[in-house]
Amino acid sequence: QNETSVTEFILLGFSSNPALRLCLFSLFSVLYSATLMGNTLVFVLICLDYRLHSPMYFFLCHLSVVDICYASNNVPHMLRNLLGQGRTISFAGCGTQIHLYLIFALTECILLAVMSYDRYVAICHPLRYALIMNRRVCLTLAAVSWAFGFIFGTLQASLALHLPFCGPCEVDHFFCEILAVLQLACTDTTANKILIFAVCVCFLLFPLALILISYLHILSTILPIHSAAGWHKTFSTCGSHLTVVSLFYGNAIFMYMWPGSSNSPGMEKVLSLFYSLVSPSLNPLIYTLRNKQVKEAL
């Protein structure tokens, strides 16, 4: 009987100290600009330079698109919040943020696993690489990544947004993160949390296991190599991907699967900032600085 029809949420965001908010606005603006410019540059280079028209860079191109969309989903509204231009967001806008956040996050989980499989085929089966990773296979793997992200992201968002909400409608976050919004539901959300955990098992632990298996096979292949040039070439192509995987999966597992992690709003904000700003801005640098072909194309 106390349930009310919620039309908007209030994003509490960060500190109310004006000086601190201005500093955060400046820092986040720089990181967001770096995300847009870095990933756009990688996307344009891959499209324009024929030397980068290979499966490895095809998937990297998709990763750049995911990072741009992922950051643009919530960072502009966060910057507006930091400037004091209004902390409210409509129910529809909040639902859109949750939906897109889940789609891009889950898509990136699958893409990183696909990229590890590409490296496995390239190093362990070099003579059959062009045959195995042909154009149709690459398009299929990319389409499956986006399709799985869309389907399961839509499922989770739909179940969360159909819950009854009642006041106060204050989201202790800088954007509509699903765990923070679930805390405002005036009903039992155990089923939603179980679903989130199950999806995390499928999209975090299972792909991570495939990635580890791929790199174990790669390690067993390169161990007999006694050439320093061969080792350097292998690690130059795999090191970048391993760095991104470690950062992405490590933070995601801690945030959504570690016991008690959801009880710390401050920690949730820090980890969400990593996903929204730090990781998307670092990915172009990691892949560019450690990759000779991208540097030559640049």
PDB file of C-alpha atoms in Angstrom:
ATOM      1  CA  GLN A   1       0.000   0.000   0.000  1.00  0.00           C
ATOM      2  CA  ASN A   2       2.983   2.308   0.535  1.00  0.00           C
ATOM      3  CA  GLU A   3       4.325   1.735  -2.980  1.00  0.00           C
ATOM      4  CA  THR A   4       4.429   4.818  -5.213  1.00  0.00           C
ATOM      5  CA  SER A   5       4.934   5.226  -8.917  1.00  0.00           C
ATOM      6  CA  VAL A   6       8.587   6.260  -9.364  1.00  0.00           C
ATOM      7  CA  THR A   7       9.210   8.693 -12.219  1.00  0.00           C
ATOM      8  CA  GLU A   8      12.803   9.685 -11.464  1.00  0.00           C
ATOM      9  CA  PHE A   9      15.838   8.832  -9.361  1.00  0.00           C
ATOM     10  CA  ILE A  10      18.362  11.071  -7.611  1.00  0.00           C
ATOM     11  CA  LEU A  11      22.005  10.176  -8.212  1.00  0.00           C
ATOM     12  CA  LEU A  12      23.990  11.043  -5.080  1.00  0.00           C
ATOM     13  CA  GLY A  13      27.264  10.788  -6.964  1.00  0.00           C
ATOM     14  CA  PHE A  14      30.367  12.043  -5.191  1.00  0.00           C
ATOM     15  CA  SER A  15      31.259  14.508  -2.462  1.00  0.00           C
ATOM     16  CA  SER A  16      29.261  17.716  -2.094  1.00  0.00           C
ATOM     17  CA  ASN A  17      32.502  19.729  -1.703  1.00  0.00           C
ATOM     18  CA  PRO A  18      32.511  22.185  -4.672  1.00  0.00           C
ATOM     19  CA  ALA A  19      36.314  22.278  -4.941  1.00  0.00           C
ATOM     20  CA  LEU A  20      36.581  18.496  -4.972  1.00  0.00           C
ATOM     21  CA  ARG A  21      33.761  18.188  -7.492  1.00  0.00           C
ATOM     22  CA  LEU A  22      35.543  20.644  -9.800  1.00  0.00           C
ATOM     23  CA  CYS A  23      38.796  18.670  -9.541  1.00  0.00           C
ATOM     24  CA  LEU A  24      36.955  15.432 -10.281  1.00  0.00           C
ATOM     25  CA  PHE A  25      35.200  17.067 -13.230  1.00  0.00           C
ATOM     26  CA  SER A  26      38.547  18.127 -14.701  1.00  0.00           C
ATOM     27  CA  LEU A  27      40.117  14.699 -14.174  1.00  0.00           C
ATOM     28  CA  PHE A  28      37.147  12.766 -15.549  1.00  0.00           C
ATOM     29  CA  SER A  29      36.850  15.095 -18.540  1.00  0.00           C
ATOM     30  CA  VAL A  30      40.470  14.393 -19.479  1.00  0.00           C
ATOM     31  CA  LEU A  31      39.979  10.626 -19.116  1.00  0.00           C
ATOM     32  CA  TYR A  32      36.744  10.683 -21.109  1.00  0.00           C
ATOM     33  CA  SER A  33      38.365  12.731 -23.887  1.00  0.00           C
ATOM     34  CA  ALA A  34      41.277  10.286 -23.947  1.00  0.00           C
ATOM     35  CA  THR A  35      38.806   7.398 -24.199  1.00  0.00           C
ATOM     36  CA  LEU A  36      36.997   8.934 -27.151  1.00  0.00           C
ATOM     37  CA  MET A  37      40.106  10.036 -29.024  1.00  0.00           C
ATOM     38  CA  GLY A  38      42.182   6.914 -28.319  1.00  0.00           C
ATOM     39  CA  ASN A  39      39.539   4.383 -29.263  1.00  0.00           C
ATOM     40  CA  THR A  40      38.388   6.403 -32.275  1.00  0.00           C
ATOM     41  CA  LEU A  41      41.988   6.587 -33.478  1.00  0.00           C
ATOM     42  CA  VAL A  42      42.420   2.821 -33.126  1.00  0.00           C
ATOM     43  CA  PHE A  43      39.135   2.233 -34.972  1.00  0.00           C
ATOM     44  CA  VAL A  44      40.107   4.567 -37.833  1.00  0.00           C
ATOM     45  CA  LEU A  45      43.625   3.098 -38.136  1.00  0.00           C
ATOM     46  CA  ILE A  46      42.287  -0.435 -38.372  1.00  0.00           C
ATOM     47  CA  CYS A  47      39.721   0.553 -40.979  1.00  0.00           C
ATOM     48  CA  LEU A  48      42.143   2.533 -43.157  1.00  0.00           C
ATOM     49  CA  ASP A  49      45.398   0.541 -42.981  1.00  0.00           C
ATOM     50  CA  TYR A  50      45.309  -2.688 -44.999  1.00  0.00           C
ATOM     51  CA  ARG A  51      48.149  -4.139 -42.864  1.00  0.00           C
ATOM     52  CA  LEU A  52      45.732  -4.229 -39.930  1.00  0.00           C
ATOM     53  CA  HIS A  53      43.009  -6.119 -41.798  1.00  0.00           C
ATOM     54  CA  SER A  54      43.459  -9.333 -39.832  1.00  0.00           C
ATOM     55  CA  PRO A  55      41.263 -11.163 -37.284  1.00  0.00           C
ATOM     56  CA  MET A  56      43.261  -9.819 -34.341  1.00  0.00           C
ATOM     57  CA  TYR A  57      42.619  -6.198 -35.293  1.00  0.00           C
ATOM     58  CA  PHE A  58      39.068  -6.946 -36.401  1.00  0.00           C
ATOM     59  CA  PHE A  59      38.206  -7.932 -32.826  1.00  0.00           C
ATOM     60  CA  LEU A  60      40.247  -5.029 -31.446  1.00  0.00           C
ATOM     61  CA  CYS A  61      38.105  -2.733 -33.587  1.00  0.00           C
ATOM     62  CA  HIS A  62      34.966  -4.139 -31.943  1.00  0.00           C
ATOM     63  CA  LEU A  63      36.574  -3.694 -28.515  1.00  0.00           C
ATOM     64  CA  SER A  64      37.190  -0.014 -29.295  1.00  0.00           C
ATOM     65  CA  VAL A  65      33.529   0.452 -30.255  1.00  0.00           C
ATOM     66  CA  VAL A  66      32.426  -1.236 -27.014  1.00  0.00           C
ATOM     67  CA  ASP A  67      34.712   1.024 -24.947  1.00  0.00           C
ATOM     68  CA  ILE A  68      33.418   4.190 -26.617  1.00  0.00           C
ATOM     69  CA  CYS A  69      29.786   3.179 -26.091  1.00  0.00           C
ATOM     70  CA  TYR A  70      30.447   1.950 -22.559  1.00  0.00           C
ATOM     71  CA  ALA A  71      31.991   5.245 -21.453  1.00  0.00           C
ATOM     72  CA  SER A  72      29.453   7.400 -23.301  1.00  0.00           C
ATOM     73  CA  ASN A  73      26.565   5.596 -21.606  1.00  0.00           C
ATOM     74  CA  ASN A  74      27.099   7.188 -18.189  1.00  0.00           C
ATOM     75  CA  VAL A  75      30.105   9.549 -18.104  1.00  0.00           C
ATOM     76  CA  PRO A  76      28.387  12.600 -19.745  1.00  0.00           C
ATOM     77  CA  HIS A  77      25.603  12.484 -17.150  1.00  0.00           C
ATOM     78  CA  MET A  78      28.202  12.082 -14.393  1.00  0.00           C
ATOM     79  CA  LEU A  79      30.068  15.173 -15.624  1.00  0.00           C
ATOM     80  CA  ARG A  80      26.785  17.099 -15.657  1.00  0.00           C
ATOM     81  CA  ASN A  81      26.182  15.968 -12.081  1.00  0.00           C
ATOM     82  CA  LEU A  82      29.635  17.152 -10.984  1.00  0.00           C
ATOM     83  CA  LEU A  83      28.911  20.611 -12.426  1.00  0.00           C
ATOM     84  CA  GLY A  84      25.766  20.817 -10.316  1.00  0.00           C
ATOM     85  CA  GLN A  85      23.468  20.887 -13.347  1.00  0.00           C
ATOM     86  CA  GLY A  86      21.010  18.477 -11.748  1.00  0.00           C
ATOM     87  CA  ARG A  87      21.322  15.091 -10.092  1.00  0.00           C
ATOM     88  CA  THR A  88      17.991  13.654 -11.180  1.00  0.00           C
ATOM     89  CA  ILE A  89      17.478  11.104 -13.917  1.00  0.00           C
ATOM     90  CA  SER A  90      14.155   9.879 -15.243  1.00  0.00           C
ATOM     91  CA  PHE A  91      13.050   6.300 -14.685  1.00  0.00           C
ATOM     92  CA  ALA A  92      13.328   5.672 -18.428  1.00  0.00           C
ATOM     93  CA  GLY A  93      16.802   7.237 -18.516  1.00  0.00           C
ATOM     94  CA  CYS A  94      17.891   5.120 -15.562  1.00  0.00           C
ATOM     95  CA  GLY A  95      16.553   1.991 -17.250  1.00  0.00           C
ATOM     96  CA  THR A  96      18.427   2.873 -20.427  1.00  0.00           C
ATOM     97  CA  GLN A  97      21.686   3.280 -18.494  1.00  0.00           C
ATOM     98  CA  ILE A  98      21.269  -0.107 -16.803  1.00  0.00           C
ATOM     99  CA  HIS A  99      20.356  -1.786 -20.088  1.00  0.00           C
ATOM    100  CA  LEU A 100      23.292  -0.390 -22.092  1.00  0.00           C
ATOM    101  CA  TYR A 101      25.734  -0.854 -19.204  1.00  0.00           C
ATOM    102  CA  LEU A 102      24.919  -4.568 -19.068  1.00  0.00           C
ATOM    103  CA  ILE A 103      24.971  -5.033 -22.846  1.00  0.00           C
ATOM    104  CA  PHE A 104      28.414  -3.486 -23.322  1.00  0.00           C
ATOM    105  CA  ALA A 105      29.924  -5.123 -20.217  1.00  0.00           C
ATOM    106  CA  LEU A 106      28.748  -8.614 -21.174  1.00  0.00           C
ATOM    107  CA  THR A 107      29.774  -8.105 -24.808  1.00  0.00           C
ATOM    108  CA  GLU A 108      33.298  -7.164 -23.714  1.00  0.00           C
ATOM    109  CA  CYS A 109      33.502 -10.318 -21.579  1.00  0.00           C
ATOM    110  CA  ILE A 110      32.861 -12.481 -24.640  1.00  0.00           C
ATOM    111  CA  LEU A 111      35.064 -10.391 -26.937  1.00  0.00           C
ATOM    112  CA  LEU A 112      38.100 -10.762 -24.670  1.00  0.00           C
ATOM    113  CA  ALA A 113      37.635 -14.542 -24.689  1.00  0.00           C
ATOM    114  CA  VAL A 114      37.306 -14.537 -28.490  1.00  0.00           C
ATOM    115  CA  MET A 115      40.512 -12.512 -28.780  1.00  0.00           C
ATOM    116  CA  SER A 116      42.362 -15.067 -26.650  1.00  0.00           C
ATOM    117  CA  TYR A 117      41.126 -17.860 -28.956  1.00  0.00           C
ATOM    118  CA  ASP A 118      42.427 -15.878 -31.933  1.00  0.00           C
ATOM    119  CA  ARG A 119      45.872 -15.637 -30.295  1.00  0.00           C
ATOM    120  CA  TYR A 120      45.778 -19.371 -29.522  1.00  0.00           C
ATOM    121  CA  VAL A 121      45.103 -20.276 -33.166  1.00  0.00           C
ATOM    122  CA  ALA A 122      47.722 -17.796 -34.444  1.00  0.00           C
ATOM    123  CA  ILE A 123      50.507 -19.167 -32.225  1.00  0.00           C
ATOM    124  CA  CYS A 124      49.618 -22.842 -31.848  1.00  0.00           C
ATOM    125  CA  HIS A 125      48.332 -23.430 -35.415  1.00  0.00           C
ATOM    126  CA  PRO A 126      50.067 -20.783 -37.553  1.00  0.00           C
ATOM    127  CA  LEU A 127      49.881 -22.732 -40.817  1.00  0.00           C
ATOM    128  CA  ARG A 128      46.115 -23.208 -40.493  1.00  0.00           C
ATOM    129  CA  TYR A 129      45.427 -19.744 -39.045  1.00  0.00           C
ATOM    130  CA  ALA A 130      43.987 -18.216 -42.225  1.00  0.00           C
ATOM    131  CA  LEU A 131      41.813 -21.280 -42.768  1.00  0.00           C
ATOM    132  CA  ILE A 132      40.461 -21.474 -39.202  1.00  0.00           C
ATOM    133  CA  MET A 133      40.004 -17.732 -38.610  1.00  0.00           C
ATOM    134  CA  ASN A 134      38.426 -16.966 -41.966  1.00  0.00           C
ATOM    135  CA  ARG A 135      36.118 -14.012 -42.566  1.00  0.00           C
ATOM    136  CA  ARG A 136      32.912 -15.955 -41.880  1.00  0.00           C
ATOM    137  CA  VAL A 137      34.233 -17.289 -38.566  1.00  0.00           C
ATOM    138  CA  CYS A 138      35.322 -13.811 -37.455  1.00  0.00           C
ATOM    139  CA  LEU A 139      31.957 -12.272 -38.336  1.00  0.00           C
ATOM    140  CA  THR A 140      30.150 -15.107 -36.539  1.00  0.00           C
ATOM    141  CA  LEU A 141      32.230 -14.752 -33.365  1.00  0.00           C
ATOM    142  CA  ALA A 142      31.712 -10.978 -33.318  1.00  0.00           C
ATOM    143  CA  ALA A 143      27.968 -11.360 -33.916  1.00  0.00           C
ATOM    144  CA  VAL A 144      27.693 -13.974 -31.145  1.00  0.00           C
ATOM    145  CA  SER A 145      29.497 -11.646 -28.726  1.00  0.00           C
ATOM    146  CA  TRP A 146      27.085  -8.788 -29.405  1.00  0.00           C
ATOM    147  CA  ALA A 147      24.031 -11.074 -29.473  1.00  0.00           C
ATOM    148  CA  PHE A 148      24.828 -12.720 -26.140  1.00  0.00           C
ATOM    149  CA  GLY A 149      25.529  -9.344 -24.568  1.00  0.00           C
ATOM    150  CA  PHE A 150      22.234  -7.952 -25.853  1.00  0.00           C
ATOM    151  CA  ILE A 151      20.103 -10.960 -24.876  1.00  0.00           C
ATOM    152  CA  PHE A 152      21.377 -11.424 -21.332  1.00  0.00           C
ATOM    153  CA  GLY A 153      21.737  -7.677 -20.717  1.00  0.00           C
ATOM    154  CA  THR A 154      18.126  -7.166 -21.771  1.00  0.00           C
ATOM    155  CA  LEU A 155      16.972 -10.049 -19.574  1.00  0.00           C
ATOM    156  CA  GLN A 156      18.655  -8.698 -16.447  1.00  0.00           C
ATOM    157  CA  ALA A 157      17.571  -5.113 -17.077  1.00  0.00           C
ATOM    158  CA  SER A 158      13.957  -6.115 -17.729  1.00  0.00           C
ATOM    159  CA  LEU A 159      13.678  -8.114 -14.524  1.00  0.00           C
ATOM    160  CA  ALA A 160      15.249  -5.311 -12.481  1.00  0.00           C
ATOM    161  CA  LEU A 161      13.086  -2.526 -13.917  1.00  0.00           C
ATOM    162  CA  HIS A 162       9.834  -4.435 -13.422  1.00  0.00           C
ATOM    163  CA  LEU A 163      10.349  -4.437  -9.655  1.00  0.00           C
ATOM    164  CA  PRO A 164       8.207  -2.100  -7.514  1.00  0.00           C
ATOM    165  CA  PHE A 165      10.160   0.916  -6.250  1.00  0.00           C
ATOM    166  CA  CYS A 166       9.259   3.243  -3.401  1.00  0.00           C
ATOM    167  CA  GLY A 167      10.918   6.232  -1.779  1.00  0.00           C
ATOM    168  CA  PRO A 168      13.446   7.497  -1.089  1.00  0.00           C
ATOM    169  CA  CYS A 169      14.636   7.158  -4.676  1.00  0.00           C
ATOM    170  CA  GLU A 170      18.250   8.120  -4.001  1.00  0.00           C
ATOM    171  CA  VAL A 171      20.798   5.988  -5.850  1.00  0.00           C
ATOM    172  CA  ASP A 172      24.092   6.004  -3.954  1.00  0.00           C
ATOM    173  CA  HIS A 173      26.110   6.019  -7.149  1.00  0.00           C
ATOM    174  CA  PHE A 174      27.118   8.326 -10.007  1.00  0.00           C
ATOM    175  CA  PHE A 175      24.988   6.406 -12.514  1.00  0.00           C
ATOM    176  CA  CYS A 176      22.235   3.788 -12.454  1.00  0.00           C
ATOM    177  CA  GLU A 177      24.296   0.725 -11.602  1.00  0.00           C
ATOM    178  CA  ILE A 178      22.088  -2.363 -11.270  1.00  0.00           C
ATOM    179  CA  LEU A 179      23.137  -3.357  -7.733  1.00  0.00           C
ATOM    180  CA  ALA A 180      22.642   0.188  -6.436  1.00  0.00           C
ATOM    181  CA  VAL A 181      19.185   0.427  -8.024  1.00  0.00           C
ATOM    182  CA  LEU A 182      18.116  -2.986  -6.684  1.00  0.00           C
ATOM    183  CA  GLN A 183      18.657  -1.682  -3.153  1.00  0.00           C
ATOM    184  CA  LEU A 184      15.760   0.745  -3.696  1.00  0.00           C
ATOM    185  CA  ALA A 185      13.229  -1.938  -4.601  1.00  0.00           C
ATOM    186  CA  CYS A 186      10.535  -2.421  -1.966  1.00  0.00           C
ATOM    187  CA  THR A 187      10.395  -6.168  -2.501  1.00  0.00           C
ATOM    188  CA  ASP A 188      12.670  -9.152  -2.167  1.00  0.00           C
ATOM    189  CA  THR A 189      15.446  -8.995  -4.800  1.00  0.00           C
ATOM    190  CA  THR A 190      17.028 -12.370  -4.027  1.00  0.00           C
ATOM    191  CA  ALA A 191      15.976 -13.811  -7.396  1.00  0.00           C
ATOM    192  CA  ASN A 192      17.563 -10.854  -9.216  1.00  0.00           C
ATOM    193  CA  LYS A 193      20.819 -11.244  -7.309  1.00  0.00           C
ATOM    194  CA  ILE A 194      20.900 -14.972  -7.998  1.00  0.00           C
ATOM    195  CA  LEU A 195      20.426 -14.240 -11.704  1.00  0.00           C
ATOM    196  CA  ILE A 196      23.245 -11.666 -11.627  1.00  0.00           C
ATOM    197  CA  PHE A 197      25.520 -14.220  -9.966  1.00  0.00           C
ATOM    198  CA  ALA A 198      24.571 -16.895 -12.519  1.00  0.00           C
ATOM    199  CA  VAL A 199      25.257 -14.516 -15.419  1.00  0.00           C
ATOM    200  CA  CYS A 200      28.610 -13.621 -13.833  1.00  0.00           C
ATOM    201  CA  VAL A 201      29.522 -17.306 -13.725  1.00  0.00           C
ATOM    202  CA  CYS A 202      28.655 -17.652 -17.431  1.00  0.00           C
ATOM    203  CA  PHE A 203      30.221 -14.377 -18.595  1.00  0.00           C
ATOM    204  CA  LEU A 204      33.158 -14.046 -16.194  1.00  0.00           C
ATOM    205  CA  LEU A 205      34.330 -17.410 -14.861  1.00  0.00           C
ATOM    206  CA  PHE A 206      33.636 -19.488 -17.969  1.00  0.00           C
ATOM    207  CA  PRO A 207      35.312 -17.069 -20.456  1.00  0.00           C
ATOM    208  CA  LEU A 208      38.174 -16.539 -18.004  1.00  0.00           C
ATOM    209  CA  ALA A 209      38.692 -20.312 -17.861  1.00  0.00           C
ATOM    210  CA  LEU A 210      38.778 -20.440 -21.675  1.00  0.00           C
ATOM    211  CA  ILE A 211      41.311 -17.598 -21.712  1.00  0.00           C
ATOM    212  CA  LEU A 212      43.546 -19.377 -19.195  1.00  0.00           C
ATOM    213  CA  ILE A 213      43.333 -22.628 -21.177  1.00  0.00           C
ATOM    214  CA  SER A 214      44.247 -20.769 -24.381  1.00  0.00           C
ATOM    215  CA  TYR A 215      47.301 -19.194 -22.777  1.00  0.00           C
ATOM    216  CA  LEU A 216      48.393 -22.475 -21.203  1.00  0.00           C
ATOM    217  CA  HIS A 217      48.439 -23.977 -24.711  1.00  0.00           C
ATOM    218  CA  ILE A 218      50.317 -20.898 -25.969  1.00  0.00           C
ATOM    219  CA  LEU A 219      52.852 -21.243 -23.143  1.00  0.00           C
ATOM    220  CA  SER A 220      53.411 -24.931 -23.914  1.00  0.00           C
ATOM    221  CA  THR A 221      53.973 -24.016 -27.569  1.00  0.00           C
ATOM    222  CA  ILE A 222      56.517 -21.249 -26.996  1.00  0.00           C
ATOM    223  CA  LEU A 223      58.514 -22.982 -24.216  1.00  0.00           C
ATOM    224  CA  PRO A 224      60.595 -25.018 -26.721  1.00  0.00           C
ATOM    225  CA  ILE A 225      61.474 -21.808 -28.577  1.00  0.00           C
ATOM    226  CA  HIS A 226      65.030 -20.776 -27.750  1.00  0.00           C
ATOM    227  CA  SER A 227      65.029 -17.674 -29.917  1.00  0.00           C
ATOM    228  CA  ALA A 228      64.812 -14.354 -28.068  1.00  0.00           C
ATOM    229  CA  ALA A 229      63.142 -12.810 -31.119  1.00  0.00           C
ATOM    230  CA  GLY A 230      60.461 -15.510 -31.047  1.00  0.00           C
ATOM    231  CA  TRP A 231      59.738 -14.938 -27.376  1.00  0.00           C
ATOM    232  CA  HIS A 232      59.600 -11.173 -27.888  1.00  0.00           C
ATOM    233  CA  LYS A 233      57.192 -11.474 -30.815  1.00  0.00           C
ATOM    234  CA  THR A 234      54.878 -13.776 -28.863  1.00  0.00           C
ATOM    235  CA  PHE A 235      54.767 -11.630 -25.763  1.00  0.00           C
ATOM    236  CA  SER A 236      54.313  -8.454 -27.791  1.00  0.00           C
ATOM    237  CA  THR A 237      51.079  -9.836 -29.246  1.00  0.00           C
ATOM    238  CA  CYS A 238      49.793 -11.595 -26.119  1.00  0.00           C
ATOM    239  CA  GLY A 239      51.040  -9.282 -23.376  1.00  0.00           C
ATOM    240  CA  SER A 240      48.616  -6.488 -24.261  1.00  0.00           C
ATOM    241  CA  HIS A 241      45.622  -8.799 -24.220  1.00  0.00           C
ATOM    242  CA  LEU A 242      46.680 -10.399 -20.925  1.00  0.00           C
ATOM    243  CA  THR A 243      47.004  -6.959 -19.320  1.00  0.00           C
ATOM    244  CA  VAL A 244      43.497  -5.943 -20.367  1.00  0.00           C
ATOM    245  CA  VAL A 245      42.061  -9.311 -19.290  1.00  0.00           C
ATOM    246  CA  SER A 246      43.665  -9.063 -15.847  1.00  0.00           C
ATOM    247  CA  LEU A 247      42.329  -5.569 -15.244  1.00  0.00           C
ATOM    248  CA  PHE A 248      38.829  -6.231 -16.590  1.00  0.00           C
ATOM    249  CA  TYR A 249      38.036  -9.651 -15.137  1.00  0.00           C
ATOM    250  CA  GLY A 250      39.807  -9.011 -11.835  1.00  0.00           C
ATOM    251  CA  ASN A 251      37.709  -5.963 -11.026  1.00  0.00           C
ATOM    252  CA  ALA A 252      34.471  -7.520 -12.323  1.00  0.00           C
ATOM    253  CA  ILE A 253      34.864 -10.661 -10.203  1.00  0.00           C
ATOM    254  CA  PHE A 254      35.656  -8.603  -7.106  1.00  0.00           C
ATOM    255  CA  MET A 255      32.689  -6.310  -7.672  1.00  0.00           C
ATOM    256  CA  TYR A 256      29.973  -8.830  -8.498  1.00  0.00           C
ATOM    257  CA  MET A 257      31.142 -12.173  -7.104  1.00  0.00           C
ATOM    258  CA  TRP A 258      33.334 -11.461  -4.091  1.00  0.00           C
ATOM    259  CA  PRO A 259      31.425 -12.052  -0.794  1.00  0.00           C
ATOM    260  CA  GLY A 260      30.457  -8.776   0.858  1.00  0.00           C
ATOM    261  CA  SER A 261      31.756  -6.560  -1.967  1.00  0.00           C
ATOM    262  CA  SER A 262      28.265  -5.219  -2.692  1.00  0.00           C
ATOM    263  CA  ASN A 263      28.030  -3.881   0.871  1.00  0.00           C
ATOM    264  CA  SER A 264      30.571  -1.136   0.218  1.00  0.00           C
ATOM    265  CA  PRO A 265      29.086   1.709  -1.891  1.00  0.00           C
ATOM    266  CA  GLY A 266      32.428   3.521  -1.925  1.00  0.00           C
ATOM    267  CA  MET A 267      34.212   0.507  -3.347  1.00  0.00           C
ATOM    268  CA  GLU A 268      31.440   0.032  -5.934  1.00  0.00           C
ATOM    269  CA  LYS A 269      31.921   3.614  -7.124  1.00  0.00           C
ATOM    270  CA  VAL A 270      35.688   3.214  -7.435  1.00  0.00           C
ATOM    271  CA  LEU A 271      35.386  -0.038  -9.390  1.00  0.00           C
ATOM    272  CA  SER A 272      32.634   1.397 -11.605  1.00  0.00           C
ATOM    273  CA  LEU A 273      34.884   4.376 -12.341  1.00  0.00           C
ATOM    274  CA  PHE A 274      37.539   1.938 -13.438  1.00  0.00           C
ATOM    275  CA  TYR A 275      35.130   0.345 -15.921  1.00  0.00           C
ATOM    276  CA  SER A 276      33.660   3.616 -17.143  1.00  0.00           C
ATOM    277  CA  LEU A 277      36.809   5.721 -17.472  1.00  0.00           C
ATOM    278  CA  VAL A 278      40.137   4.110 -16.610  1.00  0.00           C
ATOM    279  CA  SER A 279      39.908   0.830 -18.523  1.00  0.00           C
ATOM    280  CA  PRO A 280      38.461   2.306 -21.773  1.00  0.00           C
ATOM    281  CA  SER A 281      41.119   5.029 -21.775  1.00  0.00           C
ATOM    282  CA  LEU A 282      43.958   2.564 -21.092  1.00  0.00           C
ATOM    283  CA  ASN A 283      43.011  -0.052 -23.691  1.00  0.00           C
ATOM    284  CA  PRO A 284      44.169   1.998 -26.733  1.00  0.00           C
ATOM    285  CA  LEU A 285      47.450   2.822 -24.973  1.00  0.00           C
ATOM    286  CA  ILE A 286      48.060  -0.795 -23.959  1.00  0.00           C
ATOM    287  CA  TYR A 287      47.438  -2.150 -27.443  1.00  0.00           C
ATOM    288  CA  THR A 288      49.216   0.710 -29.245  1.00  0.00           C
ATOM    289  CA  LEU A 289      52.365   1.075 -27.149  1.00  0.00           C
ATOM    290  CA  ARG A 290      53.060  -2.672 -27.139  1.00  0.00           C
ATOM    291  CA  ASN A 291      52.199  -3.334 -30.772  1.00  0.00           C
ATOM    292  CA  LYS A 292      54.677  -2.607 -33.543  1.00  0.00           C
ATOM    293  CA  GLN A 293      52.161  -2.859 -36.375  1.00  0.00           C
ATOM    294  CA  VAL A 294      49.772  -0.340 -34.809  1.00  0.00           C
ATOM    295  CA  LYS A 295      52.647   2.071 -34.161  1.00  0.00           C
ATOM    296  CA  GLU A 296      53.793   1.750 -37.769  1.00  0.00           C
ATOM    297  CA  ALA A 297      50.241   2.348 -39.013  1.00  0.00           C
ATOM    298  CA  LEU A 298      49.984   5.394 -36.744  1.00  0.00           C
TER     299      LEU A 298
END
